[in-house]
CSV table of C-alpha atoms and ligand atoms in Angstrom, one decimal:
chain,number,residue,atom,x,y,z
A,1,MET,CA,41.4,-329.8,-39.9
A,2,SER,CA,41.8,-329.5,-36.2
A,3,LEU,CA,44.5,-330.6,-33.8
A,4,LEU,CA,43.7,-334.0,-32.2
A,5,LEU,CA,46.9,-334.9,-30.4
A,6,GLU,CA,49.6,-332.7,-29.1
A,7,ILE,CA,52.7,-334.1,-27.4
A,8,SER,CA,55.3,-331.9,-25.9
A,9,GLY,CA,58.6,-332.5,-24.2
A,10,LEU,CA,58.0,-336.2,-23.5
A,11,SER,CA,60.8,-338.1,-21.8
A,12,GLN,CA,61.0,-341.6,-20.3
A,13,ARG,CA,63.7,-343.0,-18.2
A,14,PHE,CA,63.9,-346.6,-17.0
A,15,GLY,CA,66.4,-346.7,-14.2
A,16,GLY,CA,69.7,-345.7,-15.9
A,17,LEU,CA,68.3,-346.0,-19.4
A,18,GLN,CA,67.0,-342.8,-21.2
A,19,ALA,CA,64.5,-344.4,-23.6
A,20,LEU,CA,62.9,-341.2,-24.8
A,21,THR,CA,64.2,-337.6,-24.8
A,22,ASP,CA,62.1,-334.4,-25.3
A,23,PHE,CA,59.7,-336.0,-27.8
A,24,SER,CA,57.2,-333.5,-29.3
A,25,PHE,CA,54.6,-334.3,-32.0
A,26,GLN,CA,51.3,-333.1,-33.3
A,27,LEU,CA,48.6,-334.9,-35.2
A,28,GLU,CA,45.6,-333.4,-37.0
A,29,GLU,CA,42.1,-335.0,-37.2
A,30,HIS,CA,42.0,-337.6,-39.9
A,31,GLU,CA,45.7,-337.8,-40.6
A,32,LEU,CA,47.5,-341.1,-41.3
A,33,VAL,CA,51.1,-340.8,-40.1
A,34,GLY,CA,54.0,-343.0,-39.1
A,35,LEU,CA,56.6,-343.3,-36.4
A,36,ILE,CA,59.7,-345.1,-37.5
A,37,GLY,CA,63.3,-345.8,-36.3
A,38,PRO,CA,65.7,-348.7,-35.7
A,39,ASN,CA,65.1,-351.4,-33.1
A,40,GLY,CA,65.1,-350.1,-29.5
A,41,ALA,CA,64.7,-346.5,-30.7
A,42,GLY,CA,61.8,-345.8,-28.3
A,43,LYS,CA,58.8,-346.1,-30.7
A,44,THR,CA,56.7,-348.5,-28.6
A,45,THR,CA,57.5,-346.5,-25.5
A,46,VAL,CA,55.8,-343.5,-27.1
A,47,PHE,CA,52.7,-345.6,-27.7
A,48,ASN,CA,52.8,-347.0,-24.2
A,49,ILE,CA,52.9,-343.5,-22.8
A,50,VAL,CA,50.1,-342.2,-25.0
A,51,SER,CA,47.8,-345.2,-24.3
A,52,GLY,CA,48.5,-344.9,-20.5
A,53,PHE,CA,50.6,-348.0,-20.0
A,54,TYR,CA,53.6,-346.0,-18.9
A,55,LYS,CA,53.7,-342.8,-16.9
A,56,PRO,CA,56.2,-340.5,-18.5
A,57,THR,CA,59.1,-339.0,-16.5
A,58,GLU,CA,58.4,-335.6,-18.1
A,59,GLY,CA,56.1,-334.1,-20.7
A,60,ASN,CA,52.5,-333.3,-21.6
A,61,ILE,CA,50.0,-335.0,-23.8
A,62,ILE,CA,46.8,-333.2,-24.9
A,63,PHE,CA,44.1,-335.2,-26.7
A,64,ASP,CA,41.2,-333.3,-28.2
A,65,GLY,CA,42.0,-330.3,-26.1
A,66,ARG,CA,42.3,-332.1,-22.7
A,67,PRO,CA,45.4,-333.3,-20.9
A,68,ILE,CA,45.6,-337.1,-20.6
A,69,ASN,CA,48.9,-337.4,-18.7
A,70,GLY,CA,48.6,-339.9,-15.9
A,71,LEU,CA,45.2,-341.4,-17.0
A,72,ARG,CA,44.8,-345.1,-16.9
A,73,PRO,CA,44.6,-347.2,-20.1
A,74,HIS,CA,40.8,-347.7,-19.9
A,75,GLN,CA,40.2,-344.0,-19.3
A,76,ILE,CA,42.2,-343.2,-22.4
A,77,THR,CA,40.3,-345.8,-24.4
A,78,ALA,CA,37.1,-344.2,-23.2
A,79,LEU,CA,38.3,-340.8,-24.5
A,80,GLY,CA,38.8,-342.3,-28.0
A,81,ILE,CA,42.3,-343.7,-28.3
A,82,ALA,CA,42.6,-347.4,-29.2
A,83,ARG,CA,45.7,-349.4,-30.0
A,84,THR,CA,47.1,-352.7,-31.2
A,85,PHE,CA,50.2,-354.3,-29.9
A,86,GLN,CA,53.5,-355.3,-31.5
A,87,ASN,CA,53.0,-358.9,-30.2
A,88,ILE,CA,49.3,-359.7,-30.6
A,89,ARG,CA,47.5,-359.5,-27.2
A,90,LEU,CA,44.1,-361.1,-27.6
A,91,TRP,CA,42.2,-363.0,-25.0
A,92,HIS,CA,42.9,-366.4,-26.5
A,93,ASN,CA,40.5,-368.5,-24.5
A,94,MET,CA,37.6,-366.3,-25.3
A,95,THR,CA,35.7,-366.3,-28.7
A,96,VAL,CA,36.5,-363.6,-31.2
A,97,LEU,CA,33.0,-362.1,-30.6
A,98,ASP,CA,33.6,-362.1,-26.8
A,99,ASN,CA,37.0,-360.4,-27.3
A,100,LEU,CA,35.2,-357.6,-29.1
A,101,ARG,CA,32.3,-357.5,-26.6
A,102,LEU,CA,34.6,-357.2,-23.6
A,103,ALA,CA,36.6,-354.4,-25.2
A,104,ARG,CA,33.4,-352.4,-25.9
A,105,SER,CA,32.0,-353.0,-22.4
A,106,ALA,CA,35.3,-351.9,-20.8
A,107,LYS,CA,35.2,-348.7,-23.0
A,108,LEU,CA,31.6,-347.9,-22.0
A,109,GLY,CA,32.4,-348.6,-18.3
A,110,TYR,CA,29.2,-350.4,-17.6
A,111,SER,CA,28.4,-351.0,-14.0
A,112,PHE,CA,29.6,-354.0,-12.1
A,113,TRP,CA,26.4,-354.2,-10.1
A,114,GLY,CA,24.3,-354.2,-13.3
A,115,ALA,CA,26.3,-357.2,-14.5
A,116,VAL,CA,25.9,-359.0,-11.1
A,117,LEU,CA,22.2,-358.3,-10.7
A,118,ARG,CA,21.4,-358.8,-14.4
A,119,THR,CA,19.1,-355.7,-14.5
A,120,ARG,CA,16.8,-355.0,-17.5
A,121,ARG,CA,19.1,-352.1,-18.4
A,122,TYR,CA,22.1,-354.5,-18.3
A,123,TRP,CA,20.5,-356.8,-20.9
A,124,LYS,CA,19.6,-353.9,-23.1
A,125,GLU,CA,23.2,-352.7,-22.9
A,126,GLU,CA,24.5,-356.2,-23.5
A,127,ARG,CA,22.4,-356.5,-26.7
A,128,ALA,CA,23.6,-353.1,-28.0
A,129,ILE,CA,27.3,-354.2,-27.3
A,130,GLU,CA,26.8,-357.4,-29.1
A,131,ASP,CA,25.1,-355.7,-32.1
A,132,ARG,CA,28.0,-353.3,-32.5
A,133,ALA,CA,30.6,-356.1,-32.1
A,134,ARG,CA,28.9,-358.1,-34.8
A,135,GLU,CA,28.6,-355.1,-37.0
A,136,VAL,CA,32.4,-354.5,-36.8
A,137,LEU,CA,33.1,-358.2,-37.4
A,138,GLU,CA,31.0,-358.0,-40.6
A,139,MET,CA,32.7,-354.8,-41.8
A,140,MET,CA,36.1,-356.5,-41.2
A,141,ASN,CA,35.0,-359.6,-43.0
A,142,LEU,CA,35.4,-361.7,-39.9
A,143,THR,CA,31.8,-362.9,-39.3
A,144,ASP,CA,32.9,-366.6,-39.9
A,145,CYS,CA,35.3,-366.2,-37.0
A,146,ALA,CA,32.9,-364.9,-34.5
A,147,GLU,CA,32.5,-368.1,-32.5
A,148,LYS,CA,36.2,-369.3,-32.9
A,149,LEU,CA,39.0,-368.9,-30.4
A,150,PRO,CA,41.7,-366.5,-31.7
A,151,LYS,CA,44.5,-369.0,-30.9
A,152,ASN,CA,43.0,-371.3,-33.6
A,153,LEU,CA,43.0,-368.7,-36.3
A,154,PRO,CA,45.9,-368.1,-38.8
A,155,TYR,CA,48.2,-365.4,-37.8
A,156,GLY,CA,47.0,-362.9,-40.4
A,157,LEU,CA,43.4,-363.2,-39.2
A,158,GLN,CA,44.5,-362.8,-35.5
A,159,ARG,CA,46.0,-359.5,-36.5
A,160,ARG,CA,42.7,-358.5,-38.2
A,161,VAL,CA,40.8,-359.5,-35.0
A,162,GLU,CA,43.1,-357.3,-33.0
A,163,LEU,CA,42.3,-354.4,-35.3
A,164,ALA,CA,38.6,-355.2,-35.1
A,165,ARG,CA,38.7,-355.2,-31.3
A,166,ALA,CA,40.4,-351.8,-31.3
A,167,LEU,CA,37.7,-350.5,-33.7
A,168,THR,CA,34.9,-351.8,-31.5
A,169,THR,CA,35.7,-349.1,-29.0
A,170,ASP,CA,34.9,-346.4,-31.6
A,171,PRO,CA,38.3,-344.6,-31.5
A,172,ARG,CA,39.0,-341.2,-32.9
A,173,LEU,CA,42.7,-342.1,-32.9
A,174,LEU,CA,44.1,-345.6,-33.7
A,175,LEU,CA,47.7,-346.5,-32.7
A,176,LEU,CA,49.0,-349.5,-34.7
A,177,ASP,CA,52.3,-350.9,-33.4
A,178,GLU,CA,53.9,-352.8,-36.3
A,179,PRO,CA,50.7,-354.1,-37.9
A,180,ALA,CA,52.6,-355.8,-40.6
A,181,ALA,CA,55.0,-357.7,-38.3
A,182,GLY,CA,55.3,-361.3,-39.4
A,183,LEU,CA,53.2,-360.8,-42.6
A,184,ASN,CA,54.6,-361.9,-46.0
A,185,SER,CA,54.7,-359.4,-48.8
A,186,ALA,CA,51.3,-360.4,-50.3
A,187,ASP,CA,49.6,-360.1,-46.8
A,188,ALA,CA,51.4,-356.8,-46.3
A,189,ASP,CA,49.8,-355.5,-49.5
A,190,ASP,CA,46.4,-356.6,-48.3
A,191,LEU,CA,47.0,-354.8,-45.0
A,192,ILE,CA,47.9,-351.6,-46.8
A,193,ARG,CA,44.6,-351.7,-48.6
A,194,PHE,CA,42.8,-352.6,-45.4
A,195,ILE,CA,44.3,-349.8,-43.3
A,196,ARG,CA,43.5,-347.3,-46.1
A,197,TRP,CA,39.9,-348.6,-46.1
A,198,ILE,CA,39.6,-348.4,-42.3
A,199,HIS,CA,41.0,-344.8,-42.4
A,200,ASP,CA,38.2,-343.8,-44.8
A,201,LYS,CA,35.4,-345.9,-43.5
A,202,PHE,CA,35.8,-345.1,-39.8
A,203,LYS,CA,36.9,-341.5,-40.4
A,204,LEU,CA,39.6,-341.7,-37.8
A,205,SER,CA,43.2,-340.7,-37.4
A,206,ILE,CA,45.9,-343.4,-37.6
A,207,TRP,CA,49.4,-343.3,-36.2
A,208,LEU,CA,51.5,-346.3,-37.0
A,209,ILE,CA,54.8,-347.8,-36.2
A,210,GLU,CA,56.2,-350.1,-38.8
A,211,HIS,CA,59.5,-351.6,-40.0
A,212,GLN,CA,58.2,-352.7,-43.4
A,213,MET,CA,59.0,-349.6,-45.4
A,214,LYS,CA,56.6,-350.5,-48.2
A,215,VAL,CA,53.8,-350.2,-45.7
A,216,VAL,CA,55.0,-346.9,-44.2
A,217,MET,CA,55.9,-345.3,-47.5
A,218,SER,CA,52.7,-346.1,-49.3
A,219,LEU,CA,50.3,-345.2,-46.4
A,220,CYS,CA,51.7,-342.3,-44.4
A,221,GLN,CA,51.3,-338.6,-45.2
A,222,HIS,CA,54.0,-337.7,-42.7
A,223,LEU,CA,56.8,-339.5,-40.8
A,224,THR,CA,58.6,-338.9,-37.6
A,225,VAL,CA,61.9,-340.7,-37.2
A,226,ILE,CA,63.5,-341.5,-33.8
A,227,ASP,CA,66.8,-343.0,-32.9
A,228,PHE,CA,68.1,-343.6,-29.4
A,229,GLY,CA,64.9,-341.9,-28.1
A,230,CYS,CA,65.4,-338.6,-30.0
A,231,VAL,CA,63.6,-337.2,-33.1
A,232,ILE,CA,66.2,-337.2,-35.9
A,233,ALA,CA,63.9,-336.2,-38.8
A,234,SER,CA,60.3,-335.6,-39.7
A,235,GLY,CA,58.6,-334.8,-43.0
A,236,THR,CA,57.0,-336.5,-46.0
A,237,PRO,CA,58.1,-340.1,-46.7
A,238,GLU,CA,60.2,-338.8,-49.6
A,239,GLU,CA,61.9,-336.1,-47.5
A,240,VAL,CA,62.6,-338.7,-44.7
A,241,ARG,CA,63.9,-341.3,-47.1
A,242,ASN,CA,66.6,-338.9,-48.4
A,243,HIS,CA,67.5,-337.5,-45.0
A,244,PRO,CA,71.3,-338.1,-44.3
A,245,GLY,CA,70.6,-338.7,-40.5
A,246,VAL,CA,68.0,-341.3,-41.3
A,247,ILE,CA,70.2,-343.0,-43.8
A,248,LYS,CA,72.9,-343.1,-41.2
A,249,ALA,CA,70.6,-344.5,-38.5
A,250,TYR,CA,69.4,-347.2,-40.8
A,251,LEU,CA,72.9,-347.9,-42.4
A,252,GLY,CA,73.1,-351.6,-43.2
A,253,ASP,CA,69.3,-352.0,-42.7
A,254,GLU,CA,68.0,-353.2,-46.0
A,255,THR,CA,64.4,-352.6,-45.1
A,256,LEU,CA,64.8,-348.8,-45.9
B,301,ATP,N1,59.3,-351.3,-19.3
B,301,ATP,C1,60.6,-351.2,-19.6
B,301,ATP,N2,61.6,-351.3,-18.7
B,301,ATP,C2,62.8,-351.1,-19.0
B,301,ATP,N3,63.3,-350.8,-20.2
B,301,ATP,C3,62.3,-350.6,-21.2
B,301,ATP,C4,61.0,-350.8,-20.9
B,301,ATP,N4,60.3,-350.6,-22.1
B,301,ATP,C5,61.2,-350.3,-23.0
B,301,ATP,N5,62.4,-350.4,-22.5
B,301,ATP,C6,63.7,-350.1,-23.2
B,301,ATP,O1,63.5,-348.8,-23.8
B,301,ATP,C7,64.1,-348.8,-25.1
B,301,ATP,C8,63.1,-348.5,-26.2
B,301,ATP,O2,62.2,-349.6,-26.3
B,301,ATP,P1,61.0,-349.6,-27.3
B,301,ATP,O3,60.3,-350.9,-27.0
B,301,ATP,O4,60.3,-348.4,-27.1
B,301,ATP,O5,61.7,-349.6,-28.7
B,301,ATP,P2,61.1,-349.8,-30.2
B,301,ATP,O6,61.6,-348.6,-30.9
B,301,ATP,O7,59.7,-350.1,-30.1
B,301,ATP,O8,61.9,-351.1,-30.7
B,301,ATP,P3,61.4,-352.3,-31.7
B,301,ATP,O9,61.5,-351.7,-33.1
B,301,ATP,O10,62.4,-353.3,-31.4
B,301,ATP,O11,60.1,-352.6,-31.3
B,301,ATP,C9,64.8,-350.2,-25.3
B,301,ATP,O12,66.1,-350.1,-24.9
B,301,ATP,C10,64.0,-351.0,-24.3
B,301,ATP,O13,64.8,-352.1,-23.8
B,302,MG,MG1,58.5,-351.6,-30.6
């Protein structure tokens, strides 16, 4: 196994609020690991920094041997990091297929002028993009939704479309921000099987944030726990579950 992501000394301040302090983390190729912590601990902030949505106050991020600090979200996607959001962010007035097509075109960075002038190369690229988008939809059992608008789909399917859109960019690292949020217990069980399947089928690394402990404990090989922006524990799910600092941070929270 080789190191895919290496984060060191990451800090993020928002005005007077220290949201993240000296966060360091390493992820190997093909690992499936989790980031947990109470509400407001700074978990999404970590993902927002790694995916280029926030510029950290301090710290370094190396992905596949190259520094990615300060790159914009589309550049980071192009390097092989894709994400989903805590609150689903699909383009709701575009079909499911177009959501996937647009994500892949943005990743490949196809030329504006090609699109305007409709060159032969443009049509060839468009066909290849559509073929890949349809292939991912089929793998994700979403073919019947291709021509539908995401806003008209049940919530669980919208979550799956968001995952499909991320996978259309052929990521090497997938960041999932609370994929089970809003799912009932049976749907969460389906999601666990689904994430495991994606992990094997697409041969990628997955880093997930999740409050539903059933999901975290059954999927993750390793967990990092943060509270008030600081790492308070890391280890196997079993080690973390019995860690006094973690128990204290979650005291009164019945999800643990
Ligand atoms: N863009 C921003 N501007 C100002 N404050 C922010 C911003 N983004 C996050 N914060 C603050 O940083 C802290 C950490 O937020 P973050 O969203 O990372 O927490 P979280 O661990 O993901 O919480 P949750 O489990 O509720 O999703 C919170 O106090 C939040 O209000
Ligand atoms: Mg969050």
